mmCIF file of C-alpha atoms in Angstrom:
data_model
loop_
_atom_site.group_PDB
_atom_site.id
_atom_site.type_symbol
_atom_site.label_atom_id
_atom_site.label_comp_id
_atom_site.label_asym_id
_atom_site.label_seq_id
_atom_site.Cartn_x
_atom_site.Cartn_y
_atom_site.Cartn_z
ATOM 1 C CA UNK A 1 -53.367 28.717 -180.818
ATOM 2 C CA UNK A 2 -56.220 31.408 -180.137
ATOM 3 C CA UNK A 3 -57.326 29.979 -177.432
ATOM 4 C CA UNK A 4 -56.241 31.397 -174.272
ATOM 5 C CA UNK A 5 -53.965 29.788 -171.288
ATOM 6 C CA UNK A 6 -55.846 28.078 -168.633
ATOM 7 C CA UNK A 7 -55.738 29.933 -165.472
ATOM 8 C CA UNK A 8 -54.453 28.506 -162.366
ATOM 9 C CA UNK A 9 -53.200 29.641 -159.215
ATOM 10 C CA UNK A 10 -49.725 29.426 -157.817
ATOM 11 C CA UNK A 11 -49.027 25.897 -156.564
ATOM 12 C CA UNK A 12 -47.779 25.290 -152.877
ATOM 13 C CA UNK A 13 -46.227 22.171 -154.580
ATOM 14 C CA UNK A 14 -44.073 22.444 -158.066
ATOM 15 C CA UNK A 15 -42.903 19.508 -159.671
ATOM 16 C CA UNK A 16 -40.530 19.729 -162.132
ATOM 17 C CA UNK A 17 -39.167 17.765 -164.570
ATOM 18 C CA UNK A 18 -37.765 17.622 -168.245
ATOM 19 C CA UNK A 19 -39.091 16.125 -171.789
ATOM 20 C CA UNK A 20 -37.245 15.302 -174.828
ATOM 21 C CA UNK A 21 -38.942 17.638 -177.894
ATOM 22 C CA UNK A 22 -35.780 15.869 -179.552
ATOM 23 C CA UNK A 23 -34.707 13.107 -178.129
ATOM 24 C CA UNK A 24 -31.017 13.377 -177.322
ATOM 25 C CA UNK A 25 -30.848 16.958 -178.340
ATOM 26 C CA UNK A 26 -34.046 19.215 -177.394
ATOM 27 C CA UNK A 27 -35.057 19.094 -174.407
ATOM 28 C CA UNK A 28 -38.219 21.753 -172.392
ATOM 29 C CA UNK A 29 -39.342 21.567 -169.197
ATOM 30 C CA UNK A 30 -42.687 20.829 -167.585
ATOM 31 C CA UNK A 31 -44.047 22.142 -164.057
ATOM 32 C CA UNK A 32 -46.977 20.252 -162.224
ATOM 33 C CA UNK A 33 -48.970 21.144 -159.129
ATOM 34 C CA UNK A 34 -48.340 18.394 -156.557
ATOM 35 C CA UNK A 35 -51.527 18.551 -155.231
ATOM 36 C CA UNK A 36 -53.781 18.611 -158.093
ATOM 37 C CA UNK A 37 -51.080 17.083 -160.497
ATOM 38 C CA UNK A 38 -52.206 19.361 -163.285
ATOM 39 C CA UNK A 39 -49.276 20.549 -165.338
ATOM 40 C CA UNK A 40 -49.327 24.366 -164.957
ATOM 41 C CA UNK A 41 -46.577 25.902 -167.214
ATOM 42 C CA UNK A 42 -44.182 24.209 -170.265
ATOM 43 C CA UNK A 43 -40.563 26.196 -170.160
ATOM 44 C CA UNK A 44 -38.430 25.985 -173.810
ATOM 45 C CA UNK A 45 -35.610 24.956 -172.337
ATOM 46 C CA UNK A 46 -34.572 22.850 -169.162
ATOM 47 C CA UNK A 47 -31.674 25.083 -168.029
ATOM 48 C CA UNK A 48 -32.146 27.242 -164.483
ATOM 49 C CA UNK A 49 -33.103 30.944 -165.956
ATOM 50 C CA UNK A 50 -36.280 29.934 -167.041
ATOM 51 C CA UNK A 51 -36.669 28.041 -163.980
ATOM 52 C CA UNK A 52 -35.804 30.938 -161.516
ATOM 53 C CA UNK A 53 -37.366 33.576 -163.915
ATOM 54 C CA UNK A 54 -40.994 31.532 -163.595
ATOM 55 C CA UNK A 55 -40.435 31.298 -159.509
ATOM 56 C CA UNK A 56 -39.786 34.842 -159.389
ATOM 57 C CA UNK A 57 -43.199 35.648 -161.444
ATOM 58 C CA UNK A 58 -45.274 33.511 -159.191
ATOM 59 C CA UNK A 59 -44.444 33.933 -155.665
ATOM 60 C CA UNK A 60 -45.818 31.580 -152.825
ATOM 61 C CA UNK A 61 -44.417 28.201 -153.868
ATOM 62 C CA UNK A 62 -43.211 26.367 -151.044
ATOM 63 C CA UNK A 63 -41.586 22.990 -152.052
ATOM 64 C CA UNK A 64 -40.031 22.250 -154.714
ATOM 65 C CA UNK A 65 -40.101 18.348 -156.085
ATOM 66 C CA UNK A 66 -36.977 17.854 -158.712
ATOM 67 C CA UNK A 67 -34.654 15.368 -159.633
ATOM 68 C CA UNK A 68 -30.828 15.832 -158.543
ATOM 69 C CA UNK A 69 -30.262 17.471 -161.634
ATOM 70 C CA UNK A 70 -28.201 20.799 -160.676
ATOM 71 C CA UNK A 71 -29.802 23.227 -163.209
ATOM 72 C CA UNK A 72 -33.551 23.125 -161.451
ATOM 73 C CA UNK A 73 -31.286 22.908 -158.150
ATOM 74 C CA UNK A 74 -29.622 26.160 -158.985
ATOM 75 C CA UNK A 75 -32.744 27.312 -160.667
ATOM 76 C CA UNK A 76 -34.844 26.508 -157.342
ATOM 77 C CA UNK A 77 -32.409 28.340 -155.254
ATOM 78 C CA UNK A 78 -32.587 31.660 -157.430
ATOM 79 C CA UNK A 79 -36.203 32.020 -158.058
ATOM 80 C CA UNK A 80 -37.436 30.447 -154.988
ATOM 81 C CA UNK A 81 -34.722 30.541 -151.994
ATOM 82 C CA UNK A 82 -37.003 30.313 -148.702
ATOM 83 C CA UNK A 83 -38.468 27.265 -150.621
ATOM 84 C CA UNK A 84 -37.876 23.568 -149.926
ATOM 85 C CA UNK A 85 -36.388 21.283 -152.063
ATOM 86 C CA UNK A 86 -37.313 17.705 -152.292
ATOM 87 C CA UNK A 87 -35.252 15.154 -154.087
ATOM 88 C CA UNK A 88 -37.785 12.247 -155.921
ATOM 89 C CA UNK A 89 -37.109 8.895 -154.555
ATOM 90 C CA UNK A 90 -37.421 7.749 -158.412
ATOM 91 C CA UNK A 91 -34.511 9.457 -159.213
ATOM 92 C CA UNK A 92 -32.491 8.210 -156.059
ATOM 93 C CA UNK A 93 -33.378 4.796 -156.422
ATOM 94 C CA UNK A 94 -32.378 4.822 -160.068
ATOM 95 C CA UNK A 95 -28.927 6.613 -159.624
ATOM 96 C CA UNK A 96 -28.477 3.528 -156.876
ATOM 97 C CA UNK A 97 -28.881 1.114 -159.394
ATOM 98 C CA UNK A 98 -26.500 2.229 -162.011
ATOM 99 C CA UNK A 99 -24.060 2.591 -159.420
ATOM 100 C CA UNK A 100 -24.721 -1.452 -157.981
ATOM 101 C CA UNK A 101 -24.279 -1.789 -161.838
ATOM 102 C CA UNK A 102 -20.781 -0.086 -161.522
ATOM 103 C CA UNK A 103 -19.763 -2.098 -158.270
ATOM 104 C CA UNK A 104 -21.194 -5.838 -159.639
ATOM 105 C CA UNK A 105 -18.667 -5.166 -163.268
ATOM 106 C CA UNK A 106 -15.856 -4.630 -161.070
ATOM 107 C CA UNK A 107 -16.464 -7.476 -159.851
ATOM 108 C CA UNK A 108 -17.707 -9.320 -162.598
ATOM 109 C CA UNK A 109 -14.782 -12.453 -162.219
ATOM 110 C CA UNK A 110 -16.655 -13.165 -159.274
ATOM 111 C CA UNK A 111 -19.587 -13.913 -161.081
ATOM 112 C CA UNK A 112 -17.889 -17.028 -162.943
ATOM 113 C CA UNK A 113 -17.815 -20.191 -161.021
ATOM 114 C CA UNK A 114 -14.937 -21.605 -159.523
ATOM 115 C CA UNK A 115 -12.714 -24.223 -162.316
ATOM 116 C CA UNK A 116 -13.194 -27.753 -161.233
ATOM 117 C CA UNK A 117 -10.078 -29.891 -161.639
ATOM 118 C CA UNK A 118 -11.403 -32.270 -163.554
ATOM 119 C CA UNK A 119 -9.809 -31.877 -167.578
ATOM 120 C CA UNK A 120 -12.419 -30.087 -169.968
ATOM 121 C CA UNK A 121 -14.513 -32.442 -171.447
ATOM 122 C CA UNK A 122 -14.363 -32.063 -175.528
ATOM 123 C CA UNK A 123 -17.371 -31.431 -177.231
ATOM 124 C CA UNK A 124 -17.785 -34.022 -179.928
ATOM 125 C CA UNK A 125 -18.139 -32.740 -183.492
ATOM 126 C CA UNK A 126 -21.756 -33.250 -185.557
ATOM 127 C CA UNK A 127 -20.888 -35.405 -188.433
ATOM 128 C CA UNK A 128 -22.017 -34.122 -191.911
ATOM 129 C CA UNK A 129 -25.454 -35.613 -192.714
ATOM 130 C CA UNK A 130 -25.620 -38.642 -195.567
ATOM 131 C CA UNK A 131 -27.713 -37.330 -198.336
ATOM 132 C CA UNK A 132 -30.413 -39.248 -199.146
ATOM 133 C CA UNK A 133 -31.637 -40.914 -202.520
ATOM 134 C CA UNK A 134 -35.048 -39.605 -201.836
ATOM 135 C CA UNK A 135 -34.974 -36.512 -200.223
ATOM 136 C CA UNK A 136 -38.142 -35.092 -198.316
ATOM 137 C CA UNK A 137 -39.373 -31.807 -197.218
ATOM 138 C CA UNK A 138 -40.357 -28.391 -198.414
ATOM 139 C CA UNK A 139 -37.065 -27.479 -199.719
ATOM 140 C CA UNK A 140 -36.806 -30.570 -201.959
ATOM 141 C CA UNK A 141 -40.558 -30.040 -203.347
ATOM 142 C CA UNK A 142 -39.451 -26.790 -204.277
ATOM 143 C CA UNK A 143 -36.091 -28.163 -205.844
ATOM 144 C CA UNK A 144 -38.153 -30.742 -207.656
ATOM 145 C CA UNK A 145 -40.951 -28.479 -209.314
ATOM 146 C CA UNK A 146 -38.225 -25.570 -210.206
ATOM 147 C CA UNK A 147 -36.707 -28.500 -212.016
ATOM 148 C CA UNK A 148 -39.591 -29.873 -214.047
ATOM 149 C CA UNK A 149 -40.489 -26.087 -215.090
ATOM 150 C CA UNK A 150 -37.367 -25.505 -216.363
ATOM 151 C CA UNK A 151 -36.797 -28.338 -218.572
ATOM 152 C CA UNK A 152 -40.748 -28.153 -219.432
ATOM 153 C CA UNK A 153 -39.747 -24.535 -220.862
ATOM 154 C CA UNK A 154 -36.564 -25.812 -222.647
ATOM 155 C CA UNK A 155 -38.533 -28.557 -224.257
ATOM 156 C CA UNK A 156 -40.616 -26.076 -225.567
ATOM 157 C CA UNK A 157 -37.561 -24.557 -227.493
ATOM 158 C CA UNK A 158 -37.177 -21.600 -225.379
ATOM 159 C CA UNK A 159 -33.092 -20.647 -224.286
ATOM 160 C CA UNK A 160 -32.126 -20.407 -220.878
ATOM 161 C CA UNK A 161 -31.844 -16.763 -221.007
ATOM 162 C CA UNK A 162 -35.232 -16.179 -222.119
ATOM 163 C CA UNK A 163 -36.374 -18.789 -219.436
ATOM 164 C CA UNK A 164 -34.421 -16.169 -216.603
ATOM 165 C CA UNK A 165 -36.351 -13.574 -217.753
ATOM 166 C CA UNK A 166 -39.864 -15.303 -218.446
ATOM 167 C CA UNK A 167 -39.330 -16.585 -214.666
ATOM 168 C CA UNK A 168 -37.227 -13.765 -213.258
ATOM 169 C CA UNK A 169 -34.465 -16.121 -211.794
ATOM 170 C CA UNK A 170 -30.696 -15.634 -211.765
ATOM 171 C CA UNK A 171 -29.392 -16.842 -215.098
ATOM 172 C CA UNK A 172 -27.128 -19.228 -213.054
ATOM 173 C CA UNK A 173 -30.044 -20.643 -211.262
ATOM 174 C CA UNK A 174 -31.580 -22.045 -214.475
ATOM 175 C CA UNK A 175 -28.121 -23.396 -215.753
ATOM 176 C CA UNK A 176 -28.151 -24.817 -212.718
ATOM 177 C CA UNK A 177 -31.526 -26.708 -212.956
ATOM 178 C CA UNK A 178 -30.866 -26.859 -216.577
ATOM 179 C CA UNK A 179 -27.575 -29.111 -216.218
ATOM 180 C CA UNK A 180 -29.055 -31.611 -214.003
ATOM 181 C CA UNK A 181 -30.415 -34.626 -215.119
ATOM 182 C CA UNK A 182 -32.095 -35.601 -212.232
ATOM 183 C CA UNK A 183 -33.790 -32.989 -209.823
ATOM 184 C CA UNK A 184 -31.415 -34.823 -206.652
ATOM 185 C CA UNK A 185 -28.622 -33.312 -208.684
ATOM 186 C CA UNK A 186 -29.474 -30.186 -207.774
ATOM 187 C CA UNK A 187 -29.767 -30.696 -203.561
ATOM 188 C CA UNK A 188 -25.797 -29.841 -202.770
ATOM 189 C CA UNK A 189 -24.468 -31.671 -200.517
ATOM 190 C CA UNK A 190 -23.871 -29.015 -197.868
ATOM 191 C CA UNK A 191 -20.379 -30.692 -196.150
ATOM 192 C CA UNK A 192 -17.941 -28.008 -194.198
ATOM 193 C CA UNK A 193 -15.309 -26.174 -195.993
ATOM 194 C CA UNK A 194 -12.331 -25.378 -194.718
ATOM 195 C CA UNK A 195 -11.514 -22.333 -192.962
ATOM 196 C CA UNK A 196 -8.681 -19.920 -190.774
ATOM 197 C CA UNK A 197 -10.780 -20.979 -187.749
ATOM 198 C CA UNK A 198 -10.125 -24.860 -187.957
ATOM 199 C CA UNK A 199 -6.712 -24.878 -186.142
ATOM 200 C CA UNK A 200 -7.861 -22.689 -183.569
ATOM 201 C CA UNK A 201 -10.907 -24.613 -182.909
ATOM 202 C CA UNK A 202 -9.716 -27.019 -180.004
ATOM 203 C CA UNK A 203 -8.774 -23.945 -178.219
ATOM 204 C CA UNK A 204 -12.234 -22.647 -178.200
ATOM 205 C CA UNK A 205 -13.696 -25.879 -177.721
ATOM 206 C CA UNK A 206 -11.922 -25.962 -174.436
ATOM 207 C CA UNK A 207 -12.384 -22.067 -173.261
ATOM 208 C CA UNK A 208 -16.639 -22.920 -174.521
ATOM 209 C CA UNK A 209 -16.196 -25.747 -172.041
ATOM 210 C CA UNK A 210 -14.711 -23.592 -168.980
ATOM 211 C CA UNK A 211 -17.611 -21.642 -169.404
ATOM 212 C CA UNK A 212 -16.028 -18.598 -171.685
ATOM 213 C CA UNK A 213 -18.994 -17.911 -173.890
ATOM 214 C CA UNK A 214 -18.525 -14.546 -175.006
ATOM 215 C CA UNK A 215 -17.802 -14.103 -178.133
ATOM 216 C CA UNK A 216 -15.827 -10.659 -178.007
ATOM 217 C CA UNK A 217 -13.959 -12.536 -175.323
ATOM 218 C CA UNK A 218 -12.433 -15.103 -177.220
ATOM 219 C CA UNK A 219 -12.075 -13.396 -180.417
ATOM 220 C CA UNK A 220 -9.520 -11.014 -179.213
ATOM 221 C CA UNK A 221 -7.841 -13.807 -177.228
ATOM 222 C CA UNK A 222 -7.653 -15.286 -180.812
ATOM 223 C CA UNK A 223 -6.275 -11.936 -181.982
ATOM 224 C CA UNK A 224 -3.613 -11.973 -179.506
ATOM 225 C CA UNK A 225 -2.429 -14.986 -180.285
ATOM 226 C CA UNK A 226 -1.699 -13.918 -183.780
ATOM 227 C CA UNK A 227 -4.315 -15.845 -185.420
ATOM 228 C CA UNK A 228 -5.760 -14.882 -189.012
ATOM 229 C CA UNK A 229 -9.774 -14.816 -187.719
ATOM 230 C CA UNK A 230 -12.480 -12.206 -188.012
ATOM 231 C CA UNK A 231 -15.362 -11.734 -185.413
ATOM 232 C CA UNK A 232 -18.032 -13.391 -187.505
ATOM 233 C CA UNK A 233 -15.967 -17.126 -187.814
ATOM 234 C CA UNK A 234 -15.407 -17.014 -184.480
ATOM 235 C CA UNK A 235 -19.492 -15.881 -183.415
ATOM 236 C CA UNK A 236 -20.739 -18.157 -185.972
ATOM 237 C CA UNK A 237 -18.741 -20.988 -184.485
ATOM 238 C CA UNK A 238 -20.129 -20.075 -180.947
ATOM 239 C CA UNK A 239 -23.379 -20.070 -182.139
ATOM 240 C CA UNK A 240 -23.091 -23.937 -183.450
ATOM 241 C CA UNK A 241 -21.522 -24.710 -179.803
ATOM 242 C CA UNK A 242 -24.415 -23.321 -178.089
ATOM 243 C CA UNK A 243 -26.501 -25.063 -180.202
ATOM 244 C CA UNK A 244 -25.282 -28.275 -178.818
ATOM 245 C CA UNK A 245 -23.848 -28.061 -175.448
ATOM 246 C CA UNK A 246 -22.930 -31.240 -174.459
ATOM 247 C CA UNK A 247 -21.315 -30.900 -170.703
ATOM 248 C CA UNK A 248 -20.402 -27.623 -170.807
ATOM 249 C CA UNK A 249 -21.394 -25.656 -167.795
ATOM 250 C CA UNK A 250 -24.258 -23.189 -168.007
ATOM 251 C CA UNK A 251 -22.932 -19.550 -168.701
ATOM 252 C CA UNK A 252 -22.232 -17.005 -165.322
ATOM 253 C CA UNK A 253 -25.219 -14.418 -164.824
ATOM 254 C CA UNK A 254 -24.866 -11.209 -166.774
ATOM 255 C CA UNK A 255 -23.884 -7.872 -164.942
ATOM 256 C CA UNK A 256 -27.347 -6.723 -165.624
ATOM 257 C CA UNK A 257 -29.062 -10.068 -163.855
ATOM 258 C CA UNK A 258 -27.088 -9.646 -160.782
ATOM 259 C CA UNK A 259 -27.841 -5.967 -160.240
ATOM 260 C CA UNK A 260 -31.676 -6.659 -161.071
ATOM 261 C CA UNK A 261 -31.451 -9.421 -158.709
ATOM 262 C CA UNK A 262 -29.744 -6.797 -156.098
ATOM 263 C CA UNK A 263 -31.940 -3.994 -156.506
ATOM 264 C CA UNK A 264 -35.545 -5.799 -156.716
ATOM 265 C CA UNK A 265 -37.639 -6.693 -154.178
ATOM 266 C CA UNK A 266 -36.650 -10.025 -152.754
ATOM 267 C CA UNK A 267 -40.496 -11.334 -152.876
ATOM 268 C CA UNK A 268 -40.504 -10.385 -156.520
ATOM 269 C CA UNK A 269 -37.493 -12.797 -156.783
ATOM 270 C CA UNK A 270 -38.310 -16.318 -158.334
ATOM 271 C CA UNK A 271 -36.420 -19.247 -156.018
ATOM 272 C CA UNK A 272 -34.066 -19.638 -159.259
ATOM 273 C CA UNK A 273 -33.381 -16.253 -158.956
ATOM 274 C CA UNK A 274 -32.860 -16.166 -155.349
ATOM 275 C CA UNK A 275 -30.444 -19.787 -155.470
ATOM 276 C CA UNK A 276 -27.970 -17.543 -157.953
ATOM 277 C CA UNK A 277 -27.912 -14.301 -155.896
ATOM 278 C CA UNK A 278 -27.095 -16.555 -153.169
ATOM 279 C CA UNK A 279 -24.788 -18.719 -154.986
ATOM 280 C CA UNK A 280 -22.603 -15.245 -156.322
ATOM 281 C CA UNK A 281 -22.857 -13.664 -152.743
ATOM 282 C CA UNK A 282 -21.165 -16.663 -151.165
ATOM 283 C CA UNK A 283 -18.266 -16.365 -153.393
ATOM 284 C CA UNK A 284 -17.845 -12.557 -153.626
ATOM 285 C CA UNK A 285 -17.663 -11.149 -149.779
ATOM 286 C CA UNK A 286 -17.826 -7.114 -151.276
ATOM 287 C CA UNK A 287 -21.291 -7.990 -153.502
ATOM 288 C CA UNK A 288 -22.292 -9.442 -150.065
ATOM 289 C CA UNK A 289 -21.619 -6.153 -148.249
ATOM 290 C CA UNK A 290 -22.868 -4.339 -151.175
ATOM 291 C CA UNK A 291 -26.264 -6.381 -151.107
ATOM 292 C CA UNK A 292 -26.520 -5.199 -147.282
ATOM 293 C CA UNK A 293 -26.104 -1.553 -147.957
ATOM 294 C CA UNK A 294 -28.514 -1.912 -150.829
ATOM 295 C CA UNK A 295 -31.170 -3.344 -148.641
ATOM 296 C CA UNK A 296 -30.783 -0.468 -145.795
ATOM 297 C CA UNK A 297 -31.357 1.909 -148.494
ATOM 298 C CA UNK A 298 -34.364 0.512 -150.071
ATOM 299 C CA UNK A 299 -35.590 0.813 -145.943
ATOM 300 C CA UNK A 300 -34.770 4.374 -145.556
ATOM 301 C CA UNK A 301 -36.709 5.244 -148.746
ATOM 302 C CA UNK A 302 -39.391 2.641 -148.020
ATOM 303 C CA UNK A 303 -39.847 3.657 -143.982
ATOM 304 C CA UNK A 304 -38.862 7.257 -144.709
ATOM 305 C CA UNK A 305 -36.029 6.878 -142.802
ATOM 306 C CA UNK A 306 -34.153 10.526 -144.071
ATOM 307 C CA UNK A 307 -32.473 11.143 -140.891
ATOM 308 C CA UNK A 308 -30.357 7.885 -140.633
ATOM 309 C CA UNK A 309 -29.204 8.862 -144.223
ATOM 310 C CA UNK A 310 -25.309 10.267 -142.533
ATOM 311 C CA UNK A 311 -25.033 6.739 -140.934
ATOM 312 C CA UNK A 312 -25.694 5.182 -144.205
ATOM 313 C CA UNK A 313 -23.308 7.316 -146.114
ATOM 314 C CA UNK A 314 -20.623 6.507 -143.497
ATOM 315 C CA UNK A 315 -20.503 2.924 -143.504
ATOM 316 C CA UNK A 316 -20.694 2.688 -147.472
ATOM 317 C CA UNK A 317 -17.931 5.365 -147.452
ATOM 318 C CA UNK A 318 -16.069 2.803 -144.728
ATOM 319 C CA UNK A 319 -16.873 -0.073 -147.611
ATOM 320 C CA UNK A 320 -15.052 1.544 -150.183
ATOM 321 C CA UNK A 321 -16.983 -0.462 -152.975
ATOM 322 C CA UNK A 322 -16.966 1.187 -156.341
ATOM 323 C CA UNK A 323 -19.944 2.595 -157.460
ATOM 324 C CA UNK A 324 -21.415 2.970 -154.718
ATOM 325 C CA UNK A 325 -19.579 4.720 -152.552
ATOM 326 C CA UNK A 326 -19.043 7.655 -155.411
ATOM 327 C CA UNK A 327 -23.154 7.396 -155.149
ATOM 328 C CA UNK A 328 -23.143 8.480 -151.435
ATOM 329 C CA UNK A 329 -20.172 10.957 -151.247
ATOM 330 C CA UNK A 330 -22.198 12.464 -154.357
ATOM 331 C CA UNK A 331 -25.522 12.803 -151.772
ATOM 332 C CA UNK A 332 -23.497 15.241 -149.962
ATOM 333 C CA UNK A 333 -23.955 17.750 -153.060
ATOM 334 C CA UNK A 334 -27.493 17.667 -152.539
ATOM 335 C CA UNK A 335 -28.187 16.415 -149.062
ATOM 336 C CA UNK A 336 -30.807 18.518 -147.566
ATOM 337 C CA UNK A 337 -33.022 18.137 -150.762
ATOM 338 C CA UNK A 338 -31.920 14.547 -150.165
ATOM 339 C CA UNK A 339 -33.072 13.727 -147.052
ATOM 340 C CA UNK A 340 -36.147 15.617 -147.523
ATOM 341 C CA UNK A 341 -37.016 13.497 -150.454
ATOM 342 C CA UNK A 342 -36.486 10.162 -148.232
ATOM 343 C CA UNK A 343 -38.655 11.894 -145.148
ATOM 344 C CA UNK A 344 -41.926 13.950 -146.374
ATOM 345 C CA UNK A 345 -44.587 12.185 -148.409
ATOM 346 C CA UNK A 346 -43.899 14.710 -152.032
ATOM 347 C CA UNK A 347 -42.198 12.878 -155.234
ATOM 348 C CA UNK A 348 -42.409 13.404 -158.314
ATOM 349 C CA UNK A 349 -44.588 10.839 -159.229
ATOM 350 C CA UNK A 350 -47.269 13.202 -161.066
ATOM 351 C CA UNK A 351 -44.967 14.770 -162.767
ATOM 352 C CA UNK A 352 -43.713 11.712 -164.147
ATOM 353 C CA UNK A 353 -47.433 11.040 -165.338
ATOM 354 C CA UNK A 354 -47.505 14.429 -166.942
ATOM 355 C CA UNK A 355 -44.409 13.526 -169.127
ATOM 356 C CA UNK A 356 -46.086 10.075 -170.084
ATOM 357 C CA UNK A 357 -48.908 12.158 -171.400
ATOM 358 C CA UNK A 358 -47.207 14.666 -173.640
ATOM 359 C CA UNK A 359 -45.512 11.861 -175.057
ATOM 360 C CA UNK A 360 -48.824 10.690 -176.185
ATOM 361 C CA UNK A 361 -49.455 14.179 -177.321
ATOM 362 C CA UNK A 362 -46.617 14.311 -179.200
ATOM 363 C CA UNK A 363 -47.043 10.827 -180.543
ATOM 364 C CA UNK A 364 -50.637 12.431 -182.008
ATOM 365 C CA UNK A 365 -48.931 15.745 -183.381
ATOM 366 C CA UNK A 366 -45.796 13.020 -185.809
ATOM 367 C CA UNK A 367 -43.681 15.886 -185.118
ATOM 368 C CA UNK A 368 -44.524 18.337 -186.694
ATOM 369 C CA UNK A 369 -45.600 21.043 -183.786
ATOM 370 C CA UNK A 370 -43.076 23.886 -182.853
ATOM 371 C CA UNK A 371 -42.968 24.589 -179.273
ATOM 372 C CA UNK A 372 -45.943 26.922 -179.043
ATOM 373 C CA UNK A 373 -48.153 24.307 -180.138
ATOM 374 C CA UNK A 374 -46.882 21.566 -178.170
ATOM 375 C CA UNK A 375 -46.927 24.035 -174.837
ATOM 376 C CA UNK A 376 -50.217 25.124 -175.940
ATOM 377 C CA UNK A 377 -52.115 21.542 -176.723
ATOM 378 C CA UNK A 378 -50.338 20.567 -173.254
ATOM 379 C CA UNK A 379 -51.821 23.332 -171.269
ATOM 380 C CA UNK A 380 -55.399 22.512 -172.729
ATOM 381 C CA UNK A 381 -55.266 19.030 -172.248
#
């Protein structure tokens, strides 16, 4: 702490950007040059005073990388108005992607393949399994020497609560062991007991079969129909239909899958990948004309394409898919930083890398550094 700040000179190019001190409830911001991508100041909070009171103590900064959050927008704009604002193409791309996310769960029924009309083939129920004279395995060594202790230990004279304790077993285990004549006796015979679920079973044989594998699903259609179940009988009853799934056709792609499929790179794409994003866009025509407008976007911030951003924004606009066309209409707010950020070469990329490093640093400090430290050992390092 006695060691003085490192002097630098105003940056041309600030990023900015914000770090969790507390995750979820503290959070401080951090300013980088862009050109050196050294991290030149560490603000307490991430709200736009400190921002604009910083800017107005060190004149001659002349663009400003951020994210789209409004604070540093409004924070840029009072501390530093004649400079220009440049929206990280991070940022952008990621905001896309939860709103594909948004537009692929409204449509998630397309994601489900079409019902054949051929009747739902039953799935055949495993038959309990014969026990056998001479039973085999781990589980029945162990059975057979816990057996032979504990009538070795009763021969000796001792009771079976003194054996418990000697062994530190459940008094009902030794009874158990105790009782049994032969060590067999004491394999049960693990057959299926009966339960609220069996009468309801058929029906969730035949929604498995149509491909309904969600659990949460098909315990509240359950639920609506009145019947006496809990989630777990119903998940643990999934769980042994998944473990053998006889016909039944495999499950639709998650939400998730079908966005990762839509916003990666299509070389990254494996061909099984690339069969079921082709597969769901032949069925759903609005993924389809999502899918295009994802694609021209991924251009303009590839190619730097900033000025065709209005045409973009139109024709998803004329789409009217959900999601994404509340993700263009919301560029407007911040277009000029916006189209700056998919036209000059300035992200915030090393400002990024700064924030990857004071998590290190505060990985090294367990927590227990107040702000002046943590600003301090940042600045130094």
């Amino acid at each position: 702490m006695a060691l003085p700040d490192p002097l630098f000179s105003t940056p041309r190019v600030l990023g900015v950007d914000d770090f969790a001190t507390r995750r979820g409830q503290i959070y401080s911001t951090v300013l980088t040059c862009g050109e050196t991508h050294r991290v030149v100041d560490v603000l307490p909070t991430r709200t736009a005073g400190p921002l604009a009171a910083w800017l107005t103590a060190h004149p001659g900064v002349e663009i400003i990388c951020r994210d789209q959050a409004g604070a540093y927008a409004e924070g840029a704009r009072l501390g530093a108005p004649d400079a220009l604002q440049v929206a990280d193409r991070f940022h952008l791309w990621q905001g896309l992607g939860r709103a594909v996310e948004t537009c692929v769960a409204a449509h998630r029924e397309c994601l489900r393949p079409p019902m054949s009309d051929e009747p739902p083939l039953s799935i055949p129920q495993a038959a309990p399994t014969p026990l056998r004279t001479e039973p085999a395995g781990r589980r029945a060594q162990r059975k057979k020497a816990a057996h032979a202790l504990v009538h070795e230990l009763l021969a000796q004279g001792r009771s079976r609560r003194a054996i418990a304790r000697h062994l530190g077993w459940g008094l009902n285990t030794v009874l158990r062991y105790a009782s049994a004549a032969r060590w067999q006796d004491t394999l049960r015979d693990n057959r299926p007991r009966p339960s609220r679920l069996d009468p309801h079973k058929p029906h969730l044989d035949r929604r498995f079969t149509e491909g309904c594998t969600s659990v949460t699903q098909l315990h509240r259609e359950l639920v609506a129909q009145g019947a006496p179940v809990t989630y777990g009988m119903v998940r643990a009853y999934i769980a042994t239909l998944r473990g053998v799934p006889p016909d039944a056709p495999p499950p639709p792609p998650s939400v998730r899958k079908v966005t990762g499929w839509l916003t990666r790179h299509p070389i990254s794409l494996s061909e099984e990948d690339r069969a079921g994003l082709k597969d769901v866009l032949a069925r759903c025509p609005e993924l389809d004309t999502a899918a295009g407008h994802i694609r021209d976007f991924g251009e303009i911030l590839t190619d730097r394409l900033g000025t065709t951003l209005p045409t973009w924004i139109d024709a998803v606009d004329t789409s009217q898919l959900p999601g994404l066309t509340g993700f263009a209409l919301h560029l407007h707010r911040d277009f000029d930083a916006v189209t700056a950020g998919l036209t000059l070469e300035w992200s915030s990329g090393a400002t990024e890398g700064a924030v990857n490093r004071i998590k290190k640093i505060k990985r090294q400090l367990y927590g227990r550094a107040g702000f002046e430290l943590l600003r301090k050992m940042i600045l130094l390092q």
